[in-house]
Amino acid sequence: MKKILVTRKPPKYLLEHLKEEFEVEVWNSEEQKIPQEVLFQYIDQVDGILCLLTDQITKELIDKGKKLKVISNLAVGYNNIDLDAATSNGIIVTNTPGVLTETTADLTFALLLATARRLIEASNELRMGNWKTWAPMMLAGRDVHGSTLGIIGLGDIGAAVARRAKGFGMKVIYHNRTPKPELEKEIDINYSSQEFLLRNSDFVCILTPLTAETQNLISLDELKMMKETAVLINTSRGGIVNENDLVTALSTGMIWGAGLDVYEEEPLPTDHPLLSLRNVTTLPHIGSASVQTRLKMWDLAALNLTYALQGKEPPSAVNEIGDK
Ligand code: NAP
C-alpha cells in the first residue's frame, strides 16, 4: 500500500476515503501548521503529500523525498513549492484551479465594495459609540458604479471579477502578458498596457500568480502612476505588492485606499504598519473560504493525489514530467 502525508486535518469523509486506498499519515490540526521538521521527518517515507499553501515545499525537502511522486497543493497558487526542483526530480505537482474561481471573485468584489464604502470602518465606528449624528460627509467613500476597474492578471478569477464589475456598471480594462480577444468581446472589456491601466483606473485589482516576474510588480513607481483617488485591491498573493511602498502611498495620500487579503508575511504581524492606517481594509487570506468551495478544494486535491499515485493523469497538474 502506498503511503501519503496530509499536512492538515481533512474532512472526516475524505480521510476515510483516502484510508481505503493508502496508508495515511495526518497532521491532525485545523489551526496549526505542520512544523517544517515534521515534514522533513516524513518526506522520505511517503509516495505523496497533500499540502497547504502555508507549507514550504523547498528543494531541500523535495530532494529528501526519495519515494515522492506527487505534491498535491490545496490551492490554485503554488508559489510555496519549488516547482523546478519537483520537476527535475520527476515529481508531479498539482493545484486546485476552477473550483475556487467564483468564490474568490465574490470575495474580491466584496473587498472592493467594503474598501470603497468604508464598511469595516463604519461598522467599527458604530460599535465604538462614535455614531452621534447623521453628517453630510460622515464616512463618505468612493463610488463603485460608473468607475473604471483595472485588472492586472485576467485569468479565471480576473474574468469572474470583470463579469461582476460589469453588473455594477463599471468600465473594465485589463492587462496580461497575452491579450484575450474572445473574452474582450464576451464581457465587453478592453486590453491596455499596465501603465495606461494604472494611470486611468479608479480601482486596480491584482490577480496574477506570484512568480519571479510578478514579485514587487506594484512598487513605488507604479503606485505613483495611480490616481490620488484610486483604490488598490490585492487578493492574489503578498509579495506582488511591495508593502513598504504601499504603506508610503497610503500614508502620504498618493492613493486613496487599499483592500488586502494577502501579505508578504502571513499571518500579518499585529504590529505591522499597515494595521495602523485607517484607509486600508485587511482580511486574513480568506479568498476561497466558503464551506462549499473548501470541500471542493479538498476533493480535487485528493483526486489529484490519488490519480497521480495510480499512474493516471491528475485533473490539474501544473508540470509535465516523464516516468520517475
Ligand atoms: P490564472 O487563471 O492562472 O490567471 C492568472 C493570470 O495572471 C493569467 O491571465 C496570466 O495571463 C496573468 N499573469 C501571469 N503573469 C503575469 C504578469 N507577469 N503580468 C501580467 N499578468 C500576468 O489563475 P487564477 O485561478 O485566476 O488565480 C490567480 C491567483 O490568485 C493565483 O495564482 C493565486 O495566487 C491567487 N488566489 C488567491 C486566493 C485567495 O485566497 N486570496 C484564492 C485563489 C487564488 P498571462 O499568462 O497572459 O500573463
Tab-separated table of C-alpha atoms and ligand atoms in Angstrom:
chain	number	residue	atom	x	y	z
A	1	MET	CA	0.000	0.000	0.000
A	2	LYS	CA	1.335	3.437	-0.913
A	3	LYS	CA	1.840	5.914	1.890
A	4	ILE	CA	0.750	9.560	1.929
A	5	LEU	CA	1.052	12.535	4.259
A	6	VAL	CA	-1.812	15.020	4.667
A	7	THR	CA	-0.446	18.182	6.279
A	8	ARG	CA	-3.691	19.482	7.843
A	9	LYS	CA	-6.825	17.850	9.286
A	10	PRO	CA	-9.006	16.806	6.334
A	11	PRO	CA	-12.804	16.346	6.430
A	12	LYS	CA	-13.704	13.015	8.080
A	13	TYR	CA	-15.341	11.516	4.963
A	14	LEU	CA	-12.280	12.318	2.889
A	15	LEU	CA	-9.856	10.804	5.377
A	16	GLU	CA	-11.888	7.586	5.427
A	17	HIS	CA	-11.905	7.529	1.649
A	18	LEU	CA	-8.134	8.062	1.448
A	19	LYS	CA	-7.549	5.306	4.013
A	20	GLU	CA	-9.251	2.773	1.709
A	21	GLU	CA	-6.534	3.445	-0.860
A	22	PHE	CA	-3.429	4.479	1.118
A	23	GLU	CA	-1.610	4.269	4.374
A	24	VAL	CA	-2.277	7.777	5.648
A	25	GLU	CA	-0.236	9.977	7.996
A	26	VAL	CA	-2.082	13.138	9.046
A	27	TRP	CA	-1.006	16.313	10.824
A	28	ASN	CA	-4.290	16.295	12.698
A	29	SER	CA	-4.745	20.004	13.428
A	30	GLU	CA	-7.097	22.510	11.825
A	31	GLU	CA	-5.446	25.635	13.225
A	32	GLN	CA	-1.739	24.826	13.481
A	33	LYS	CA	0.507	24.289	10.512
A	34	ILE	CA	2.751	21.255	10.367
A	35	PRO	CA	6.231	22.157	11.645
A	36	GLN	CA	8.940	22.032	8.974
A	37	GLU	CA	10.902	19.441	10.984
A	38	VAL	CA	7.878	17.104	10.930
A	39	LEU	CA	7.680	17.460	7.150
A	40	PHE	CA	11.374	16.502	6.991
A	41	GLN	CA	10.705	13.556	9.292
A	42	TYR	CA	8.080	12.047	6.960
A	43	ILE	CA	9.128	13.127	3.478
A	44	ASP	CA	11.404	10.140	2.729
A	45	GLN	CA	8.706	7.661	3.820
A	46	VAL	CA	5.810	8.847	1.639
A	47	ASP	CA	4.797	8.463	-2.013
A	48	GLY	CA	2.641	11.571	-1.969
A	49	ILE	CA	1.799	14.623	0.101
A	50	LEU	CA	-1.367	16.670	0.197
A	51	CYS	CA	-0.202	20.056	1.456
A	52	LEU	CA	-1.345	23.640	2.031
A	53	LEU	CA	-0.049	26.995	0.849
A	54	THR	CA	1.367	27.512	4.357
A	55	ASP	CA	3.807	24.592	3.842
A	56	GLN	CA	7.175	25.487	2.363
A	57	ILE	CA	7.980	22.636	-0.023
A	58	THR	CA	11.611	23.538	-0.601
A	59	LYS	CA	14.275	21.959	-2.839
A	60	GLU	CA	15.954	20.526	0.264
A	61	LEU	CA	12.696	18.832	1.311
A	62	ILE	CA	11.948	17.597	-2.212
A	63	ASP	CA	15.463	16.173	-2.639
A	64	LYS	CA	14.958	14.175	0.567
A	65	GLY	CA	11.688	12.673	-0.731
A	66	LYS	CA	13.259	9.652	-2.432
A	67	LYS	CA	9.898	7.850	-2.943
A	68	LEU	CA	7.886	11.025	-3.546
A	69	LYS	CA	5.809	11.019	-6.746
A	70	VAL	CA	3.216	13.740	-6.188
A	71	ILE	CA	2.827	17.028	-4.321
A	72	SER	CA	-0.859	17.979	-4.276
A	73	ASN	CA	-1.427	21.579	-3.168
A	74	LEU	CA	-4.769	22.650	-1.667
A	75	ALA	CA	-4.713	25.995	-3.518
A	76	VAL	CA	-4.576	27.328	-7.052
A	77	GLY	CA	-1.349	29.274	-6.331
A	78	TYR	CA	1.718	27.065	-5.846
A	79	ASN	CA	4.445	29.593	-5.078
A	80	ASN	CA	5.071	27.667	-1.817
A	81	ILE	CA	6.500	24.766	-3.860
A	82	ASP	CA	9.905	24.728	-5.587
A	83	LEU	CA	8.448	23.687	-8.942
A	84	ASP	CA	11.811	23.378	-10.712
A	85	ALA	CA	13.125	21.032	-8.014
A	86	ALA	CA	9.956	18.914	-8.193
A	87	THR	CA	10.017	18.730	-11.992
A	88	SER	CA	13.687	17.807	-12.182
A	89	ASN	CA	13.071	15.044	-9.621
A	90	GLY	CA	10.148	13.730	-11.712
A	91	ILE	CA	7.548	14.700	-9.102
A	92	ILE	CA	4.081	15.740	-10.265
A	93	VAL	CA	2.787	19.000	-8.733
A	94	THR	CA	-0.961	19.661	-8.763
A	95	ASN	CA	-3.221	22.542	-7.682
A	96	THR	CA	-6.962	23.243	-7.351
A	97	PRO	CA	-7.989	25.693	-10.090
A	98	GLY	CA	-11.562	26.315	-11.223
A	99	VAL	CA	-13.421	25.115	-8.126
A	100	LEU	CA	-12.488	28.288	-6.222
A	101	THR	CA	-12.831	30.798	-9.050
A	102	GLU	CA	-16.324	32.179	-8.336
A	103	THR	CA	-15.884	32.154	-4.543
A	104	THR	CA	-12.611	34.097	-4.781
A	105	ALA	CA	-14.195	36.522	-7.241
A	106	ASP	CA	-17.071	37.062	-4.760
A	107	LEU	CA	-14.562	37.882	-2.006
A	108	THR	CA	-12.537	40.150	-4.292
A	109	PHE	CA	-15.622	42.119	-5.205
A	110	ALA	CA	-16.812	42.198	-1.580
A	111	LEU	CA	-13.413	43.610	-0.577
A	112	LEU	CA	-13.608	46.204	-3.346
A	113	LEU	CA	-17.050	47.320	-2.152
A	114	ALA	CA	-16.046	47.239	1.532
A	115	THR	CA	-12.946	49.349	0.879
A	116	ALA	CA	-14.703	51.825	-1.417
A	117	ARG	CA	-17.604	52.363	1.004
A	118	ARG	CA	-15.527	52.021	4.215
A	119	LEU	CA	-17.791	49.252	5.546
A	120	ILE	CA	-15.493	47.793	8.211
A	121	GLU	CA	-14.501	51.241	9.474
A	122	ALA	CA	-18.165	52.321	9.569
A	123	SER	CA	-19.229	49.214	11.479
A	124	ASN	CA	-16.392	49.725	13.980
A	125	GLU	CA	-17.351	53.405	14.495
A	126	LEU	CA	-20.925	52.394	15.332
A	127	ARG	CA	-19.823	49.666	17.760
A	128	MET	CA	-17.419	52.075	19.496
A	129	GLY	CA	-20.279	54.516	20.150
A	130	ASN	CA	-18.953	57.157	17.761
A	131	TRP	CA	-22.216	57.498	15.782
A	132	LYS	CA	-23.520	60.787	17.222
A	133	THR	CA	-25.456	62.203	14.280
A	134	TRP	CA	-26.014	61.947	10.542
A	135	ALA	CA	-23.437	64.185	8.844
A	136	PRO	CA	-23.153	65.038	5.148
A	137	MET	CA	-19.605	63.753	4.691
A	138	MET	CA	-19.549	61.205	7.502
A	139	LEU	CA	-17.694	58.066	6.346
A	140	ALA	CA	-18.072	59.140	2.713
A	141	GLY	CA	-16.364	56.696	0.369
A	142	ARG	CA	-15.836	56.314	-3.362
A	143	ASP	CA	-18.479	55.378	-5.936
A	144	VAL	CA	-18.137	51.949	-7.491
A	145	HIS	CA	-20.825	52.301	-10.184
A	146	GLY	CA	-19.655	54.282	-13.193
A	147	SER	CA	-15.977	53.969	-12.241
A	148	THR	CA	-13.146	52.178	-14.046
A	149	LEU	CA	-11.763	48.874	-12.803
A	150	GLY	CA	-8.294	47.838	-13.990
A	151	ILE	CA	-7.497	44.140	-13.561
A	152	ILE	CA	-3.853	43.064	-13.725
A	153	GLY	CA	-3.950	39.297	-14.353
A	154	LEU	CA	-7.172	38.470	-16.161
A	155	GLY	CA	-7.189	34.690	-15.694
A	156	ASP	CA	-10.037	32.598	-14.307
A	157	ILE	CA	-10.618	34.773	-11.230
A	158	GLY	CA	-9.889	38.048	-13.035
A	159	ALA	CA	-12.536	37.264	-15.664
A	160	ALA	CA	-15.059	36.342	-12.951
A	161	VAL	CA	-14.355	39.679	-11.203
A	162	ALA	CA	-14.761	41.511	-14.526
A	163	ARG	CA	-18.216	39.935	-15.005
A	164	ARG	CA	-19.270	41.127	-11.557
A	165	ALA	CA	-17.925	44.623	-12.266
A	166	LYS	CA	-19.969	44.897	-15.468
A	167	GLY	CA	-23.082	44.102	-13.416
A	168	PHE	CA	-22.208	47.082	-11.219
A	169	GLY	CA	-21.978	49.421	-14.201
A	170	MET	CA	-18.185	49.666	-14.176
A	171	LYS	CA	-15.905	50.110	-17.166
A	172	VAL	CA	-13.286	47.344	-17.159
A	173	ILE	CA	-9.769	47.376	-18.590
A	174	TYR	CA	-7.180	44.662	-18.054
A	175	HIS	CA	-3.528	43.810	-18.509
A	176	ASN	CA	-1.970	40.367	-19.055
A	177	ARG	CA	1.143	39.284	-20.919
A	178	THR	CA	-1.243	37.803	-23.506
A	179	PRO	CA	-4.412	39.671	-24.572
A	180	LYS	CA	-7.678	37.708	-24.604
A	181	PRO	CA	-9.729	38.988	-27.574
A	182	GLU	CA	-12.532	36.419	-27.128
A	183	LEU	CA	-13.122	37.483	-23.530
A	184	GLU	CA	-12.941	41.165	-24.531
A	185	LYS	CA	-15.918	40.615	-26.828
A	186	GLU	CA	-17.800	38.357	-24.420
A	187	ILE	CA	-17.541	40.582	-21.313
A	188	ASP	CA	-17.105	43.962	-23.056
A	189	ILE	CA	-13.701	44.825	-21.618
A	190	ASN	CA	-10.555	46.368	-23.131
A	191	TYR	CA	-6.886	45.413	-23.107
A	192	SER	CA	-4.390	48.082	-22.075
A	193	SER	CA	-0.745	48.497	-21.179
A	194	GLN	CA	-0.023	48.229	-17.473
A	195	GLU	CA	0.909	51.921	-17.329
A	196	PHE	CA	-2.329	53.059	-19.008
A	197	LEU	CA	-4.291	50.845	-16.618
A	198	LEU	CA	-2.538	52.263	-13.537
A	199	ARG	CA	-2.988	55.874	-14.675
A	200	ASN	CA	-6.665	55.541	-15.619
A	201	SER	CA	-8.273	53.124	-13.166
A	202	ASP	CA	-10.312	54.081	-10.110
A	203	PHE	CA	-9.847	50.556	-8.758
A	204	VAL	CA	-6.765	48.439	-9.535
A	205	CYS	CA	-7.177	44.768	-8.813
A	206	ILE	CA	-4.182	42.397	-8.724
A	207	LEU	CA	-4.902	38.808	-9.777
A	208	THR	CA	-1.647	37.409	-11.189
A	209	PRO	CA	0.157	34.461	-9.617
A	210	LEU	CA	3.249	35.242	-7.504
A	211	THR	CA	6.262	34.449	-9.708
A	212	ALA	CA	9.789	35.819	-10.109
A	213	GLU	CA	8.297	38.153	-12.738
A	214	THR	CA	5.422	39.459	-10.607
A	215	GLN	CA	7.380	39.899	-7.331
A	216	ASN	CA	7.113	43.624	-6.445
A	217	LEU	CA	5.068	44.225	-9.625
A	218	ILE	CA	3.388	47.077	-7.765
A	219	SER	CA	6.070	49.215	-6.127
A	220	LEU	CA	6.519	52.947	-5.591
A	221	ASP	CA	6.831	53.804	-9.322
A	222	GLU	CA	3.559	52.026	-10.108
A	223	LEU	CA	1.755	53.492	-7.058
A	224	LYS	CA	2.872	56.969	-8.155
A	225	MET	CA	1.160	56.396	-11.517
A	226	MET	CA	-2.190	55.714	-9.839
A	227	LYS	CA	-4.826	58.409	-9.255
A	228	GLU	CA	-4.867	60.035	-5.814
A	229	THR	CA	-8.473	58.861	-5.573
A	230	ALA	CA	-7.673	55.260	-6.573
A	231	VAL	CA	-8.091	52.072	-4.560
A	232	LEU	CA	-5.738	49.073	-4.804
A	233	ILE	CA	-7.181	45.597	-4.226
A	234	ASN	CA	-4.890	42.573	-3.794
A	235	THR	CA	-6.443	39.130	-3.386
A	236	SER	CA	-3.743	37.185	-5.248
A	237	ARG	CA	-0.546	36.852	-3.206
A	238	GLY	CA	1.562	39.003	-0.906
A	239	GLY	CA	4.896	39.909	-2.460
A	240	ILE	CA	3.300	41.116	-5.698
A	241	VAL	CA	2.616	44.445	-3.994
A	242	ASN	CA	5.622	45.908	-2.165
A	243	GLU	CA	4.201	46.516	1.322
A	244	ASN	CA	6.706	49.182	2.431
A	245	ASP	CA	5.885	51.182	-0.689
A	246	LEU	CA	2.156	50.629	-0.175
A	247	VAL	CA	2.385	51.982	3.392
A	248	THR	CA	4.161	55.067	1.986
A	249	ALA	CA	1.497	55.518	-0.698
A	250	LEU	CA	-1.402	55.119	1.741
A	251	SER	CA	0.054	57.349	4.447
A	252	THR	CA	1.056	60.190	2.108
A	253	GLY	CA	-2.200	60.343	0.141
A	254	MET	CA	-0.561	59.017	-3.034
A	255	ILE	CA	-3.585	56.698	-3.342
A	256	TRP	CA	-6.949	56.797	-1.527
A	257	GLY	CA	-7.146	53.307	-0.070
A	258	ALA	CA	-6.353	49.620	-0.301
A	259	GLY	CA	-8.130	46.332	0.316
A	260	LEU	CA	-5.855	43.379	1.084
A	261	ASP	CA	-6.438	39.666	1.616
A	262	VAL	CA	-2.797	38.563	1.265
A	263	TYR	CA	0.549	39.719	2.674
A	264	GLU	CA	4.306	39.284	2.353
A	265	GLU	CA	4.316	37.609	5.768
A	266	GLU	CA	1.283	35.562	6.855
A	267	PRO	CA	-0.194	35.759	9.414
A	268	LEU	CA	0.287	39.537	9.218
A	269	PRO	CA	2.102	40.605	12.417
A	270	THR	CA	-0.283	42.621	14.596
A	271	ASP	CA	2.269	45.474	14.868
A	272	HIS	CA	2.553	45.778	11.068
A	273	PRO	CA	2.397	49.443	9.915
A	274	LEU	CA	-0.480	48.588	7.544
A	275	LEU	CA	-2.689	47.964	10.580
A	276	SER	CA	-2.144	51.488	11.885
A	277	LEU	CA	-3.678	53.001	8.743
A	278	ARG	CA	-7.352	53.941	8.550
A	279	ASN	CA	-7.547	53.691	4.762
A	280	VAL	CA	-6.770	50.002	4.398
A	281	THR	CA	-9.209	47.099	4.715
A	282	THR	CA	-7.438	43.937	5.840
A	283	LEU	CA	-8.643	40.345	5.637
A	284	PRO	CA	-6.802	37.182	6.789
A	285	HIS	CA	-6.380	35.364	3.414
A	286	ILE	CA	-9.982	34.151	3.077
A	287	GLY	CA	-10.376	34.454	-0.726
A	288	SER	CA	-11.703	30.931	-1.287
A	289	ALA	CA	-13.136	30.442	2.208
A	290	SER	CA	-16.688	29.230	1.715
A	291	VAL	CA	-17.683	25.855	3.130
A	292	GLN	CA	-18.752	24.553	-0.286
A	293	THR	CA	-15.577	25.646	-2.046
A	294	ARG	CA	-13.157	24.481	0.640
A	295	LEU	CA	-14.742	20.996	0.451
A	296	LYS	CA	-14.448	21.037	-3.348
A	297	MET	CA	-10.775	22.006	-2.980
A	298	TRP	CA	-10.161	19.091	-0.602
A	299	ASP	CA	-11.914	16.723	-3.026
A	300	LEU	CA	-9.915	17.933	-6.026
A	301	ALA	CA	-6.611	17.845	-4.136
A	302	ALA	CA	-7.361	14.261	-3.016
A	303	LEU	CA	-8.349	13.252	-6.558
A	304	ASN	CA	-5.150	14.755	-7.988
A	305	LEU	CA	-3.062	12.845	-5.462
A	306	THR	CA	-4.939	9.579	-5.960
A	307	TYR	CA	-4.773	9.712	-9.763
A	308	ALA	CA	-1.067	10.548	-9.734
A	309	LEU	CA	-0.310	7.591	-7.456
A	310	GLN	CA	-2.494	5.280	-9.570
A	311	GLY	CA	-0.468	6.255	-12.640
A	312	LYS	CA	-3.379	8.165	-14.171
A	313	GLU	CA	-3.275	11.764	-15.374
A	314	PRO	CA	-4.383	14.038	-12.498
A	315	PRO	CA	-7.116	16.577	-13.404
A	316	SER	CA	-4.899	19.581	-12.623
A	317	ALA	CA	-1.155	19.019	-12.856
A	318	VAL	CA	0.960	22.172	-13.180
A	319	ASN	CA	4.126	20.493	-14.505
A	320	GLU	CA	4.867	17.938	-17.191
A	321	ILE	CA	7.167	15.063	-16.445
A	322	GLY	CA	8.060	11.651	-17.803
A	323	ASP	CA	8.279	8.424	-15.786
A	324	LYS	CA	10.108	8.603	-12.475
B	1	NAP	P1	-4.973	32.008	-13.689
B	1	NAP	O1	-6.243	31.595	-14.343
B	1	NAP	O2	-3.724	31.259	-13.990
B	1	NAP	O3	-4.766	33.571	-14.012
B	1	NAP	C1	-3.574	34.259	-13.778
B	1	NAP	C2	-3.497	35.397	-14.779
B	1	NAP	O4	-2.337	36.187	-14.469
B	1	NAP	C3	-3.365	34.938	-16.233
B	1	NAP	O5	-4.351	35.568	-17.003
B	1	NAP	C4	-1.974	35.408	-16.642
B	1	NAP	O6	-2.009	35.825	-18.014
B	1	NAP	C5	-1.735	36.588	-15.703
B	1	NAP	N1	-0.312	36.849	-15.485
B	1	NAP	C6	0.654	35.972	-15.151
B	1	NAP	N2	1.842	36.605	-15.059
B	1	NAP	C7	1.602	37.904	-15.357
B	1	NAP	C8	2.425	39.064	-15.452
B	1	NAP	N3	3.749	38.980	-15.242
B	1	NAP	N4	1.849	40.261	-15.776
B	1	NAP	C9	0.518	40.330	-16.016
B	1	NAP	N5	-0.315	39.266	-15.951
B	1	NAP	C10	0.231	38.072	-15.623
B	1	NAP	O7	-5.121	31.973	-12.095
B	1	NAP	P2	-6.427	32.266	-11.212
B	1	NAP	O8	-7.120	30.990	-10.918
B	1	NAP	O9	-7.184	33.395	-11.799
B	1	NAP	O10	-5.700	32.719	-9.850
B	1	NAP	C11	-4.858	33.856	-9.811
B	1	NAP	C12	-4.095	33.910	-8.500
B	1	NAP	O11	-4.991	34.229	-7.449
B	1	NAP	C13	-3.486	32.568	-8.065
B	1	NAP	O12	-2.206	32.358	-8.642
B	1	NAP	C14	-3.409	32.687	-6.558
B	1	NAP	O13	-2.119	33.118	-6.151
B	1	NAP	C15	-4.444	33.753	-6.232
B	1	NAP	N6	-5.561	33.248	-5.400
B	1	NAP	C16	-5.751	33.770	-4.160
B	1	NAP	C17	-6.797	33.322	-3.376
B	1	NAP	C18	-7.036	33.893	-2.006
B	1	NAP	O14	-7.455	33.163	-1.119
B	1	NAP	N7	-6.831	35.184	-1.796
B	1	NAP	C19	-7.657	32.314	-3.848
B	1	NAP	C20	-7.437	31.802	-5.114
B	1	NAP	C21	-6.381	32.272	-5.882
B	1	NAP	P3	-0.701	35.800	-18.927
B	1	NAP	O15	-0.058	34.473	-18.714
B	1	NAP	O16	-1.211	36.048	-20.302
B	1	NAP	O17	0.146	36.934	-18.440
